[in-house]
Coordinates of C-alpha atoms in Angstrom, one line a residue:
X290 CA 0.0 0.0 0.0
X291 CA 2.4 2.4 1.4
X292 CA 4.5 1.8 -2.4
X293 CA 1.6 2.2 -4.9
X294 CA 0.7 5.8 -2.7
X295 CA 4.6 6.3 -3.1
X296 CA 4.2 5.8 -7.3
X297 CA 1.5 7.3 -7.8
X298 CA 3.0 10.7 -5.6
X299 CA 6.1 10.2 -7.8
X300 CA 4.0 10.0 -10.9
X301 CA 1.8 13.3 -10.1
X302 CA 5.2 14.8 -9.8
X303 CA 6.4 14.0 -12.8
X304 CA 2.9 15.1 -14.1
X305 CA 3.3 18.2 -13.0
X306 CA 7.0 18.9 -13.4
X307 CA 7.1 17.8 -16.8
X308 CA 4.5 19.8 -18.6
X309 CA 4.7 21.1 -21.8
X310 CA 5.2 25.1 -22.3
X311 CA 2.3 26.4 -24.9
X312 CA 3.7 27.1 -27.9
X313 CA 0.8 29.7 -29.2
X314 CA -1.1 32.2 -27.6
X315 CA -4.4 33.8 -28.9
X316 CA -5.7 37.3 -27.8
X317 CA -9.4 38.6 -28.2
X318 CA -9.5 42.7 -29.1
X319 CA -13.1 44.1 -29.1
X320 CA -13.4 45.4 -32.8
X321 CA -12.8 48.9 -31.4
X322 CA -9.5 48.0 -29.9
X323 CA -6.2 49.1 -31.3
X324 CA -4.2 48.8 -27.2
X325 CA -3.6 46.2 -25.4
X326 CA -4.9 46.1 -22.6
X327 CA -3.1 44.6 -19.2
X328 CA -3.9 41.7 -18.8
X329 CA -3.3 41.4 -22.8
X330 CA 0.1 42.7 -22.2
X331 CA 0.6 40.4 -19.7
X332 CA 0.1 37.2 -21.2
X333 CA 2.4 38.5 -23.7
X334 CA 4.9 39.2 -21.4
X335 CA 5.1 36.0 -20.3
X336 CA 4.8 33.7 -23.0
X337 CA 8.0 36.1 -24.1
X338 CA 9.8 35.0 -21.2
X339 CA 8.9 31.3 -22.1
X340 CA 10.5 31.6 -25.6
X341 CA 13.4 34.1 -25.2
X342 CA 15.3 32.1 -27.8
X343 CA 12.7 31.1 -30.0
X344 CA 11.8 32.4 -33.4
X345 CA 8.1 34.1 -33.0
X346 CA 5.8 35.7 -35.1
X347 CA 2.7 36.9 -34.4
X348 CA -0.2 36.7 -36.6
X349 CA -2.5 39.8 -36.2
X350 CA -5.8 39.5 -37.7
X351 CA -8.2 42.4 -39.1
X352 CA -10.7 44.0 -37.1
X353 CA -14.6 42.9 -37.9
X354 CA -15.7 46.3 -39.5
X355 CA -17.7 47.3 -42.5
X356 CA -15.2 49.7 -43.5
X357 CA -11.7 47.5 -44.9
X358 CA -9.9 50.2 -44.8
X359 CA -11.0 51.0 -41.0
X360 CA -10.4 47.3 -40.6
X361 CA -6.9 47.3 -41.8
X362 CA -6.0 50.1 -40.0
X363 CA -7.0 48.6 -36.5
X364 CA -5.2 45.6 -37.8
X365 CA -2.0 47.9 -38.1
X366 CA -2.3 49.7 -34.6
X367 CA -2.9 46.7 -33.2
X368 CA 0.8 45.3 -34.8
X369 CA 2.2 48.0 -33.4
X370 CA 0.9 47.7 -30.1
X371 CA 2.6 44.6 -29.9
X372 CA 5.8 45.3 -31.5
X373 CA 6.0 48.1 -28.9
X374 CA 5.6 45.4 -26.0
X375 CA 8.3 43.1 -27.6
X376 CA 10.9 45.8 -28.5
X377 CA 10.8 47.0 -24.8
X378 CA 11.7 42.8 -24.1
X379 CA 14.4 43.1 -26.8
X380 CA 13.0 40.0 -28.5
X381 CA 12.7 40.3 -32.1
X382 CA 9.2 38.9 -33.8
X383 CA 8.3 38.9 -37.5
X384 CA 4.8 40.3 -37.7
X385 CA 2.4 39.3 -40.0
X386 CA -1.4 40.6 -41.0
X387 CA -3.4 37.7 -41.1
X388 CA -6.5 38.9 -43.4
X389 CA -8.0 35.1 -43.7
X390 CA -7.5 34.8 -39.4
X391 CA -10.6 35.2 -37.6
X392 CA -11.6 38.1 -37.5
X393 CA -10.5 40.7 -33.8
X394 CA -7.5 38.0 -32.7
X395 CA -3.8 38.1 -32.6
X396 CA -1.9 35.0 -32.3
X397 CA 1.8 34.7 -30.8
X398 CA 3.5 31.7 -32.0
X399 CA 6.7 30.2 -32.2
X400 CA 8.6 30.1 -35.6
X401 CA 8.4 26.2 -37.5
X402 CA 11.9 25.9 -38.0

């Protein structure tokens, strides 16, 4: 008894010790939204500090407005707002409009190699 309660503590250990770090992370903007906001710059901030030596790019998608041109424009603010947030970690990120992404998200991702 007192072994398999030893395993299986071992094993949770391992569990939990061993987990993978994400290797994506998706934001939400309001169509309105060209800042991030803090908790948004946050999560940023620390899925930078999980991948310091990682190629990244982040996918920034257009905002949902009738007006493209509005809608690309958000899209371009919004890239900035994040380049601003990465430049101030002195990580370097290629940044990409996504037209075809869904519609008000940004996704962080590490590089395929």
């Amino acid at each position: 008894m007192t072994r398999t309660l030893t395993m299986l503590g071992c094993l949770l250990l391992w569990g939990c010790a061993s987990q993978q770090q994400a290797t994506s992370l998706t934001l939400f903007f309001s169509p309105e939204q060209v800042s991030l906001n803090a908790d948004q710059q946050r999560k940023i901030v620390d899925f930078l500090n999980q991948h310091p030596y990682h190629q990244l790019v982040a996918q920034v998608a257009p905002a949902e407005l009738d007006n493209p041109f509005e809608a690309l424009m958000q899209g371009q603010k919004r890239i900035q707002a994040v380049n601003k947030v990465t430049t101030s970690q002195n990580i370097p990120i290629h940044l990409e409009y996504a037209p075809e992404q869904t519609a008000d998200t940004l996704i962080l991702k590490r590089q395929s190699p």
